[in-house]
Short mmCIF file of C-alpha atoms in Angstrom, two decimals:
data_model
loop_
_atom_site.label_atom_id
_atom_site.label_comp_id
_atom_site.label_asym_id
_atom_site.label_seq_id
_atom_site.Cartn_x
_atom_site.Cartn_y
_atom_site.Cartn_z
CA MET A 618 -146.05 206.72 -67.17
CA ARG A 619 -147.82 210.03 -67.72
CA GLY A 620 -151.08 208.52 -66.47
CA LEU A 621 -149.36 207.24 -63.33
CA SER A 622 -147.77 210.65 -62.85
CA GLN A 623 -151.17 212.34 -62.97
CA LEU A 624 -152.68 209.75 -60.61
CA LEU A 625 -149.97 210.30 -58.00
CA GLY A 626 -149.80 214.06 -58.49
CA VAL A 627 -146.07 213.91 -59.25
CA PRO A 628 -144.37 215.57 -62.28
CA PRO A 629 -143.14 212.97 -64.80
CA GLU A 630 -139.50 213.96 -64.34
CA LYS A 631 -139.82 213.37 -60.57
CA LEU A 632 -141.69 210.09 -60.81
CA ARG A 633 -138.68 207.77 -60.71
CA PRO A 634 -137.38 208.73 -57.22
CA VAL A 635 -140.92 208.65 -55.84
CA LEU A 636 -141.46 205.14 -57.21
CA ARG A 637 -138.09 204.01 -55.85
CA LEU A 638 -138.87 205.36 -52.38
CA GLY A 639 -142.36 203.88 -52.60
CA LEU A 640 -140.86 200.47 -53.38
CA VAL A 641 -138.61 200.65 -50.32
CA TYR A 642 -141.36 201.83 -48.00
CA GLY A 643 -143.81 199.34 -49.47
CA ALA A 644 -141.45 196.54 -48.45
CA VAL A 645 -141.09 198.12 -44.99
CA GLY A 646 -144.87 198.36 -44.65
CA GLY A 647 -145.24 194.72 -45.62
CA ALA A 648 -142.57 193.64 -43.14
CA VAL A 649 -144.12 195.55 -40.25
CA ALA A 650 -147.62 194.31 -41.08
CA VAL A 651 -146.57 190.66 -41.31
CA GLY A 652 -144.54 191.00 -38.12
CA ASP A 653 -147.48 192.60 -36.31
CA ALA A 654 -149.91 189.86 -37.31
CA THR A 655 -147.47 187.09 -36.42
CA VAL A 656 -146.08 188.32 -33.13
CA GLN A 657 -149.38 189.63 -31.79
CA GLY A 658 -151.28 186.52 -32.82
CA LEU A 659 -148.75 184.23 -31.13
CA PHE A 660 -148.57 186.49 -28.07
CA VAL A 661 -152.32 186.50 -27.54
CA ALA A 662 -152.64 182.75 -28.13
CA ARG A 663 -149.68 181.66 -26.02
CA ALA A 664 -149.01 184.33 -23.39
CA GLY A 665 -152.41 186.00 -23.11
CA ALA A 666 -153.56 189.61 -23.04
CA ASP A 667 -152.96 189.88 -19.28
CA ARG A 668 -149.23 190.10 -20.00
CA LEU A 669 -149.65 193.06 -22.35
CA PRO A 670 -148.61 195.60 -19.67
CA GLU A 671 -145.18 193.91 -19.55
CA VAL A 672 -144.77 194.50 -23.29
CA LEU A 673 -145.90 198.11 -23.03
CA PHE A 674 -143.67 198.84 -20.05
CA ALA A 675 -140.58 197.27 -21.65
CA ARG A 676 -141.20 199.19 -24.87
CA ALA A 677 -141.64 202.47 -22.99
CA ILE A 678 -138.26 201.98 -21.31
CA ILE A 679 -136.27 200.63 -24.26
CA SER A 680 -137.57 202.83 -27.09
CA PRO A 681 -136.44 206.23 -25.70
CA ALA A 682 -133.00 204.80 -24.88
CA LEU A 683 -132.59 203.45 -28.41
CA ALA A 684 -133.92 206.70 -29.90
CA PHE A 685 -131.32 208.66 -27.94
CA ALA A 686 -128.55 206.32 -29.11
CA TYR A 687 -129.85 206.57 -32.67
CA ALA A 688 -129.79 210.37 -32.53
CA ARG A 689 -126.16 210.34 -31.40
CA LEU A 690 -124.91 207.70 -33.82
CA ALA A 691 -126.95 208.47 -36.95
CA ARG A 692 -126.34 212.20 -37.26
CA PRO A 693 -122.84 212.08 -38.85
CA ARG A 694 -123.69 209.16 -41.15
CA ALA A 695 -125.41 208.95 -44.53
CA PRO A 696 -129.18 208.39 -44.10
CA ARG A 697 -129.11 205.60 -46.70
CA ARG A 698 -126.52 203.61 -44.76
CA VAL A 699 -128.30 204.16 -41.46
CA LEU A 700 -131.57 202.95 -42.98
CA ALA A 701 -129.87 199.83 -44.36
CA VAL A 702 -128.39 199.06 -40.93
CA LEU A 703 -131.72 199.57 -39.16
CA LEU A 704 -133.54 197.37 -41.68
CA GLY A 705 -130.86 194.73 -41.26
CA LEU A 706 -131.34 194.87 -37.50
CA ALA A 707 -135.10 194.57 -37.95
CA SER A 708 -134.61 191.54 -40.18
CA ALA A 709 -132.30 189.94 -37.62
CA GLY A 710 -134.82 190.82 -34.92
CA ALA A 711 -137.55 188.94 -36.79
CA LEU A 712 -135.34 185.86 -37.06
CA THR A 713 -134.50 186.16 -33.37
CA GLY A 714 -138.21 186.37 -32.66
CA ARG A 715 -138.71 183.06 -34.46
CA TYR A 716 -136.21 181.43 -32.11
CA LEU A 717 -137.66 183.11 -29.01
CA SER A 718 -141.20 182.07 -29.90
CA ASP A 719 -140.28 178.46 -29.08
CA LEU A 720 -139.11 179.35 -25.56
CA GLY A 721 -142.52 179.71 -23.96
CA ASP A 722 -144.60 182.71 -22.87
CA THR A 723 -141.65 184.93 -21.99
CA GLY A 724 -139.99 184.16 -25.30
CA VAL A 725 -143.05 185.25 -27.26
CA LEU A 726 -143.31 188.36 -25.09
CA SER A 727 -139.66 189.18 -25.84
CA ALA A 728 -140.24 188.68 -29.56
CA TYR A 729 -143.18 191.11 -29.34
CA VAL A 730 -141.03 193.78 -27.67
CA ILE A 731 -138.15 193.36 -30.14
CA HIS A 732 -140.46 193.72 -33.13
CA GLU A 733 -142.21 196.82 -31.80
CA VAL A 734 -139.01 198.59 -30.75
CA LEU A 735 -137.11 197.95 -33.99
CA ALA A 736 -140.08 198.75 -36.23
CA SER A 737 -140.55 202.03 -34.37
CA LEU A 738 -136.88 202.92 -34.84
CA VAL A 739 -137.14 202.27 -38.58
CA THR A 740 -140.16 204.57 -38.70
CA VAL A 741 -138.28 207.32 -36.87
CA HIS A 742 -135.41 207.24 -39.36
CA TRP A 743 -137.64 206.96 -42.41
CA GLY A 744 -138.61 210.62 -42.14
CA VAL A 745 -134.93 211.61 -42.18
CA TYR A 746 -134.24 209.35 -45.17
CA LEU A 747 -137.25 210.65 -47.05
CA LEU A 748 -136.33 214.31 -46.62
CA HIS A 749 -132.77 213.53 -47.69
CA ASN A 750 -134.03 212.19 -51.03
CA LEU A 751 -136.95 214.52 -51.71
CA ARG A 752 -136.66 218.24 -51.09
CA GLY A 753 -139.03 221.19 -51.15
CA ASP A 754 -142.03 220.85 -53.44
CA ASP A 755 -140.90 217.37 -54.52
CA ALA A 756 -141.34 216.16 -50.96
CA LEU A 757 -144.77 217.77 -50.64
CA ARG A 758 -145.98 216.15 -53.86
CA GLY A 759 -144.38 212.74 -53.45
CA THR A 760 -144.86 211.97 -49.77
CA PRO A 761 -148.58 211.00 -49.87
CA ALA A 762 -147.92 208.45 -52.62
CA ILE A 763 -144.92 207.02 -50.76
CA TYR A 764 -146.86 206.51 -47.54
CA ALA A 765 -149.76 205.06 -49.50
CA ALA A 766 -147.25 202.56 -50.92
CA ALA A 767 -146.47 201.43 -47.37
CA ARG A 768 -150.15 200.70 -46.78
CA LEU A 769 -150.46 198.89 -50.09
CA GLY A 770 -147.39 196.86 -49.20
CA ALA A 771 -149.00 195.95 -45.90
CA ALA A 772 -152.20 194.90 -47.66
CA VAL A 773 -150.36 192.73 -50.18
CA ALA A 774 -148.21 191.17 -47.46
CA GLY A 775 -151.30 190.41 -45.39
CA ILE A 776 -152.89 188.53 -48.27
CA GLY A 777 -149.64 186.70 -49.00
CA LEU A 778 -149.26 185.59 -45.37
CA VAL A 779 -152.51 183.61 -45.39
CA PRO A 780 -151.39 180.70 -47.64
CA LEU A 781 -147.99 180.64 -45.94
CA VAL A 782 -149.60 180.11 -42.54
CA ALA A 783 -151.84 177.38 -43.99
CA GLN A 784 -148.79 175.56 -45.37
CA ALA A 785 -146.09 176.14 -42.75
CA GLY A 786 -147.78 177.30 -39.54
CA ALA A 787 -148.16 180.61 -37.74
CA SER A 788 -144.45 181.08 -37.00
CA VAL A 789 -143.63 181.33 -40.71
CA GLY A 790 -144.56 185.01 -40.45
CA PHE A 791 -141.23 185.70 -38.75
CA TYR A 792 -139.39 184.49 -41.86
CA ALA A 793 -141.70 186.53 -44.09
CA ALA A 794 -141.10 189.69 -42.05
CA ALA A 795 -137.32 189.11 -42.07
CA SER A 796 -137.38 188.65 -45.85
CA CYS A 797 -139.36 191.87 -46.40
CA PHE A 798 -137.03 193.87 -44.16
CA ALA A 799 -134.02 192.45 -46.00
CA ALA A 800 -135.59 193.25 -49.38
CA ALA A 801 -136.20 196.82 -48.25
CA ALA A 802 -132.56 197.12 -47.14
CA LEU A 803 -131.33 195.88 -50.52
CA ALA A 804 -133.66 198.26 -52.35
CA ALA A 805 -132.40 201.16 -50.24
CA VAL A 806 -128.75 200.33 -50.91
CA PHE A 807 -128.75 199.26 -54.55
CA GLY A 808 -131.65 201.38 -55.75
CA HIS A 809 -130.05 204.53 -54.38
CA SER A 810 -129.86 207.63 -56.53
CA PRO A 811 -128.02 210.82 -55.51
CA ALA A 812 -130.09 213.15 -53.39
CA PRO A 813 -131.03 216.35 -55.21
CA ALA A 814 -128.96 219.39 -54.41
CA ALA A 815 -131.61 221.79 -53.29
CA ALA A 816 -132.56 224.24 -50.64
CA ALA A 817 -133.19 223.22 -47.08
CA PRO A 818 -135.91 220.59 -46.70
CA PRO A 819 -139.29 221.47 -45.30
CA GLU A 820 -140.05 220.94 -41.67
CA PRO A 821 -140.77 217.31 -40.72
CA THR A 822 -144.08 218.40 -39.30
CA ASP A 823 -145.17 219.65 -42.70
CA ILE A 824 -144.37 216.36 -44.36
CA VAL A 825 -146.02 214.25 -41.70
CA GLY A 826 -149.07 216.42 -41.74
CA ILE A 827 -149.60 215.78 -45.42
CA SER A 828 -148.62 212.15 -45.50
CA GLY A 829 -149.89 210.72 -42.28
CA ALA A 830 -146.66 208.96 -41.43
CA GLU A 831 -147.10 205.72 -39.57
CA SER A 832 -145.63 205.93 -36.12
CA ASP A 833 -146.18 205.09 -32.55
CA GLU A 834 -147.51 207.70 -30.06
CA GLU A 835 -147.21 210.35 -32.75
CA GLU A 836 -144.16 211.15 -34.81
CA ALA A 837 -140.88 211.07 -32.92
CA PRO A 838 -138.97 214.33 -32.70
CA ARG A 839 -136.11 214.69 -35.15
CA PRO A 840 -132.60 213.91 -33.90
CA SER A 841 -131.66 217.55 -33.44
CA SER A 842 -134.23 217.80 -30.65
CA PHE A 843 -132.21 215.58 -28.26
CA PRO A 844 -131.79 216.59 -25.50
CA GLY A 845 -131.58 220.36 -25.15
CA GLU A 846 -134.87 221.22 -26.82
CA ARG A 847 -136.77 219.14 -24.26
CA SER A 848 -135.85 221.47 -21.40
CA ARG A 849 -136.75 224.47 -23.54
CA GLY A 850 -140.10 222.79 -24.24
CA MET A 851 -140.79 222.68 -20.51
CA HIS A 852 -140.47 226.45 -20.35
CA LEU A 853 -142.90 226.71 -23.26
CA VAL A 854 -145.58 225.01 -21.14
CA LEU A 855 -145.73 228.11 -18.95
CA ALA A 856 -145.65 230.47 -21.92
CA SER A 857 -148.02 228.64 -24.29
CA PRO A 858 -151.29 226.95 -23.25
CA LEU A 859 -151.17 225.06 -26.55
CA VAL A 860 -148.14 223.05 -25.38
CA GLY A 861 -150.02 222.03 -22.25
CA ALA A 862 -153.10 221.10 -24.27
CA LEU A 863 -151.00 218.99 -26.64
CA ALA A 864 -149.31 217.28 -23.69
CA VAL A 865 -152.61 216.40 -21.99
CA ALA A 866 -154.23 215.16 -25.22
CA THR A 867 -151.17 213.02 -26.03
CA ALA A 868 -151.06 211.48 -22.55
CA VAL A 869 -154.76 210.67 -22.45
CA MET A 870 -154.60 209.18 -25.94
CA VAL A 871 -151.89 206.80 -24.73
CA PHE A 872 -154.22 205.57 -21.97
CA VAL A 873 -157.09 205.17 -24.43
CA ARG A 874 -155.01 203.18 -26.90
CA PHE A 875 -153.63 200.90 -24.18
CA ALA A 876 -157.17 200.14 -22.98
CA LEU A 877 -158.37 199.43 -26.52
CA ARG A 878 -155.41 197.19 -27.25
CA TYR A 879 -155.87 195.14 -24.10
CA GLN A 880 -159.57 194.64 -24.68
CA GLN A 881 -159.24 193.59 -28.30
CA GLN A 882 -156.47 191.14 -27.41
CA ALA A 883 -158.47 189.71 -24.50
CA LEU A 884 -161.46 189.08 -26.79
CA LEU A 885 -159.24 187.23 -29.29
CA GLU A 886 -157.65 184.90 -26.72
CA GLY A 887 -159.96 182.01 -27.46
CA VAL A 888 -158.97 181.81 -31.14
CA ASP A 889 -156.45 179.14 -32.20
CA GLU A 890 -153.04 180.67 -33.00
CA HIS A 891 -153.06 179.57 -36.66
CA ASP A 892 -156.58 180.91 -37.14
CA LEU A 893 -155.71 184.08 -35.24
CA VAL A 894 -152.62 184.90 -37.33
CA THR A 895 -154.66 184.21 -40.47
CA LEU A 896 -157.46 186.45 -39.21
CA LEU A 897 -155.03 189.27 -38.40
CA ALA A 898 -153.39 188.88 -41.81
CA LEU A 899 -156.74 189.24 -43.58
CA TYR A 900 -157.63 192.12 -41.31
CA THR A 901 -154.32 193.80 -42.19
CA ALA A 902 -155.09 193.55 -45.89
CA GLY A 903 -158.58 195.05 -45.54
CA ALA A 904 -157.76 197.68 -42.94
CA ASN A 905 -154.77 199.07 -44.82
CA THR A 906 -156.78 199.25 -48.03
CA ILE A 907 -159.37 201.31 -46.17
CA GLY A 908 -156.56 203.38 -44.63
CA VAL A 909 -155.26 204.32 -48.08
CA GLY A 910 -158.72 205.48 -49.06
CA ILE A 911 -159.03 207.60 -45.92
CA GLN A 912 -155.61 209.20 -46.32
CA LEU A 913 -155.78 209.93 -50.03
CA GLY A 914 -159.51 210.28 -50.58
CA LEU A 915 -161.11 211.68 -47.43
CA LEU A 916 -158.70 213.39 -45.06
CA GLY A 917 -157.81 216.25 -47.40
CA ARG A 918 -161.46 216.89 -48.22
CA PHE A 919 -162.43 216.83 -44.54
CA LEU A 920 -159.68 219.29 -43.68
CA THR A 921 -160.73 221.60 -46.51
CA ARG A 922 -164.41 221.52 -45.61
CA PHE A 923 -164.39 221.34 -41.81
CA GLY A 924 -160.96 222.62 -40.79
CA LEU A 925 -158.33 221.10 -38.52
CA ALA A 926 -160.14 221.48 -35.20
CA THR A 927 -163.42 219.88 -36.32
CA THR A 928 -161.68 217.08 -38.20
CA ASN A 929 -159.69 216.36 -35.04
CA LEU A 930 -162.95 215.58 -33.23
CA PHE A 931 -163.73 212.74 -35.65
CA TYR A 932 -161.03 210.52 -34.20
CA ALA A 933 -162.19 211.20 -30.63
CA GLY A 934 -165.71 210.22 -31.69
CA ALA A 935 -164.39 207.07 -33.39
CA VAL A 936 -162.64 205.77 -30.27
CA ILE A 937 -165.76 206.42 -28.19
CA ILE A 938 -167.82 204.40 -30.68
CA ALA A 939 -165.23 201.59 -30.64
CA GLN A 940 -165.31 201.47 -26.84
CA VAL A 941 -169.11 201.48 -26.67
CA VAL A 942 -169.26 198.58 -29.15
CA LEU A 943 -166.76 196.66 -26.99
CA ILE A 944 -169.13 197.08 -24.03
CA LEU A 945 -172.42 196.36 -25.82
CA ALA A 946 -171.33 193.58 -28.18
CA PRO A 947 -168.00 192.08 -27.06
CA GLY A 948 -166.65 189.61 -29.60
CA VAL A 949 -164.31 189.21 -32.54
CA PRO A 950 -165.95 191.92 -34.72
CA ALA A 951 -165.80 194.42 -31.85
CA ALA A 952 -162.17 193.46 -31.21
CA LEU A 953 -161.24 194.10 -34.83
CA GLY A 954 -163.10 197.41 -34.73
CA ALA A 955 -161.11 198.44 -31.66
CA ARG A 956 -157.92 197.37 -33.41
CA PHE A 957 -158.83 199.55 -36.39
CA ALA A 958 -159.45 202.58 -34.17
CA ASP A 959 -156.24 201.97 -32.20
CA SER A 960 -154.02 201.44 -35.22
CA GLU A 961 -155.04 202.16 -38.82
CA LEU A 962 -157.50 204.96 -38.09
CA LYS A 963 -155.06 206.57 -35.71
CA HIS A 964 -152.30 206.52 -38.32
CA ALA A 965 -154.61 207.69 -41.12
CA ILE A 966 -156.23 210.57 -39.23
CA LYS A 967 -154.85 211.37 -35.79
CA THR A 968 -151.11 211.27 -36.51
CA PRO A 969 -151.17 213.75 -39.42
CA LEU A 970 -153.62 216.01 -37.58
CA SER A 971 -151.51 216.04 -34.41
CA SER A 972 -148.47 217.03 -36.44
CA LEU A 973 -150.35 219.93 -38.01
CA PHE A 974 -151.03 221.46 -34.59
CA TYR A 975 -147.30 222.13 -34.18
CA GLN A 976 -147.38 224.52 -37.11
CA ALA A 977 -149.08 226.99 -34.75
CA PHE A 978 -145.69 227.58 -33.14
CA SER A 979 -142.91 229.74 -34.50
CA PRO A 980 -140.10 227.79 -36.20
CA ALA A 981 -137.87 228.38 -33.17
CA ASP A 982 -140.45 226.93 -30.75
CA ARG A 983 -141.71 224.08 -32.89
CA GLY A 984 -138.83 221.72 -32.20
CA PRO A 985 -138.77 222.25 -28.42
CA ALA A 986 -142.55 221.83 -28.22
CA ARG A 987 -142.43 218.53 -30.11
CA ALA A 988 -139.42 217.33 -28.12
CA PHE A 989 -141.20 218.02 -24.82
CA VAL A 990 -144.54 216.47 -25.76
CA LEU A 991 -143.20 213.50 -27.70
CA GLY A 992 -139.87 213.01 -25.95
CA VAL A 993 -140.96 213.57 -22.33
CA VAL A 994 -144.74 213.43 -21.95
CA SER A 995 -145.41 210.47 -24.24
CA PRO A 996 -142.79 208.09 -22.73
CA ALA A 997 -143.89 209.04 -19.21
CA ALA A 998 -147.54 208.44 -20.14
CA GLN A 999 -146.62 205.05 -21.62
CA ILE A 1000 -144.92 203.97 -18.38
CA LEU A 1001 -147.83 205.19 -16.25
CA GLY A 1002 -150.32 203.63 -18.64
CA ALA A 1003 -148.59 200.25 -18.52
CA VAL A 1004 -148.47 200.29 -14.73
CA GLY A 1005 -152.09 201.44 -14.50
CA LEU A 1006 -153.26 198.78 -16.95
CA ALA A 1007 -151.44 196.08 -14.96
CA GLY A 1008 -153.20 197.26 -11.80
CA ALA A 1009 -156.60 197.32 -13.52
CA ILE A 1010 -156.11 193.81 -14.90
CA ALA A 1011 -155.08 192.47 -11.48
CA GLY A 1012 -158.02 194.01 -9.65
CA ALA A 1013 -160.90 193.94 -12.13
CA ASP A 1014 -162.57 191.86 -14.81
CA LEU A 1015 -162.73 192.70 -18.52
CA THR A 1016 -166.11 194.42 -18.18
CA THR A 1017 -164.78 196.77 -15.53
CA VAL A 1018 -161.73 197.54 -17.64
CA ALA A 1019 -164.10 198.32 -20.51
CA TYR A 1020 -165.98 200.89 -18.43
CA VAL A 1021 -162.68 202.42 -17.30
CA GLY A 1022 -161.78 202.61 -20.96
CA LEU A 1023 -165.05 204.36 -21.68
CA GLY A 1024 -164.19 206.96 -19.05
CA ALA A 1025 -160.78 207.41 -20.66
CA THR A 1026 -162.34 207.94 -24.11
CA ALA A 1027 -164.69 210.55 -22.66
CA LEU A 1028 -161.73 212.31 -21.05
CA PHE A 1029 -159.92 212.13 -24.39
CA ALA A 1030 -162.88 213.84 -26.07
CA VAL A 1031 -162.72 216.63 -23.47
CA ALA A 1032 -158.95 216.95 -23.98
CA THR A 1033 -159.51 217.11 -27.74
CA VAL A 1034 -162.03 219.93 -27.39
CA ALA A 1035 -159.61 221.79 -25.11
CA LEU A 1036 -156.80 221.30 -27.63
CA ASN A 1037 -158.98 222.58 -30.46
CA ARG A 1038 -159.94 225.69 -28.49
CA SER A 1039 -156.33 226.40 -27.56
CA TYR A 1040 -155.35 226.04 -31.21
CA GLU A 1041 -158.09 228.43 -32.33
CA ARG A 1042 -157.06 230.99 -29.71
CA THR A 1043 -153.48 230.74 -30.92
CA LYS A 1044 -154.65 231.38 -34.48
CA ARG A 1045 -156.60 234.42 -33.40
CA ARG A 1046 -153.45 235.82 -31.79
CA ASP A 1047 -151.78 235.54 -35.20
CA ARG A 1048 -149.21 233.06 -33.97
CA LEU A 1049 -150.02 230.56 -36.68
CA ARG A 1050 -147.24 230.41 -39.26
CA PRO A 1051 -148.34 231.95 -42.58
CA GLU A 1052 -148.93 229.37 -45.27
CA GLY A 1053 -146.99 229.39 -48.52
#
């Protein structure tokens, strides 16, 4: 155990809760990964990529409403119980998706939306649950290992899905996802140990910045930010150029990711659904293994050597490269490369970096800034992006959409440079929170 403790960077006496939380989140990571491969593979094969804007629009409408309800209902309840309920709902959602998948194109589309919305809600609450169980320095030491466990769980689940699909068909992934969600719920309930009585937990932005929490359109604001801090965040836009820069970069990134997702799904349409789910399962295994290496082996070194602003440019460069490859060599390899840039690379690099930018604000302004950018700008950008993508699909071919995507990636690079400069100016004005 001492060797494992040294490998994970966790004191031996704190290893047990970290391993327990890693087991729970590993099961969650496996469930989400299997669900992603199954529902997206069936969606592309049966409904087609041209219906993707319907998924994105429905998710953009439903997710904020559910997040608001979650914030109201979860606050007075124990995080462990809330997590168990959410995982139970996700498991039931996977089983519902299995039933819906037999009802034609619209059924598969509905299954896609249900999976994305419920998985996102689990991710939102996970940060609350984590900080309830690990406090202070324990959270800072244990969080990277716990999030790495989620990626390892996804990799293992991806490998395990391949023989299941060969034996029972592509839809078996729904049952696998439901089982993993249920296993995570049981581990959360019966593997529970009392939360340590300690000082106030660190800011969620600190934890996410170190761990690279998996989320959608950046990390959701914590429940306390609904809804009053959003209006305060709007006033911050006038007072702080950094809020405006974060808002623009977040909105443009939504457009870029939507374009990449549509193109990679369109290029995979010709693959048989069984082969496609198998391909996505194998991709999941490989991509998450690489993601662990990036998070634990490279990101910290890049931040130390190049700093936050320069490291932030790497992701902008990666999405430009992915888009150029889609234009020059469209095909399955290019589609998988775009998927990697849109998903695993974003979660491994961009999400933790974006969270670190919020540390430039004072503690009093940090919550309102996050609530405005992530609770107002991001949902609005998702709705506009879905509508814009639907219009582009209706009026242009895939090549034209690819060139529009290239323009969006170039704009994202410009927005990233502007964000970096605004961040550096804020640092020079001594508004960055002192470390330590």
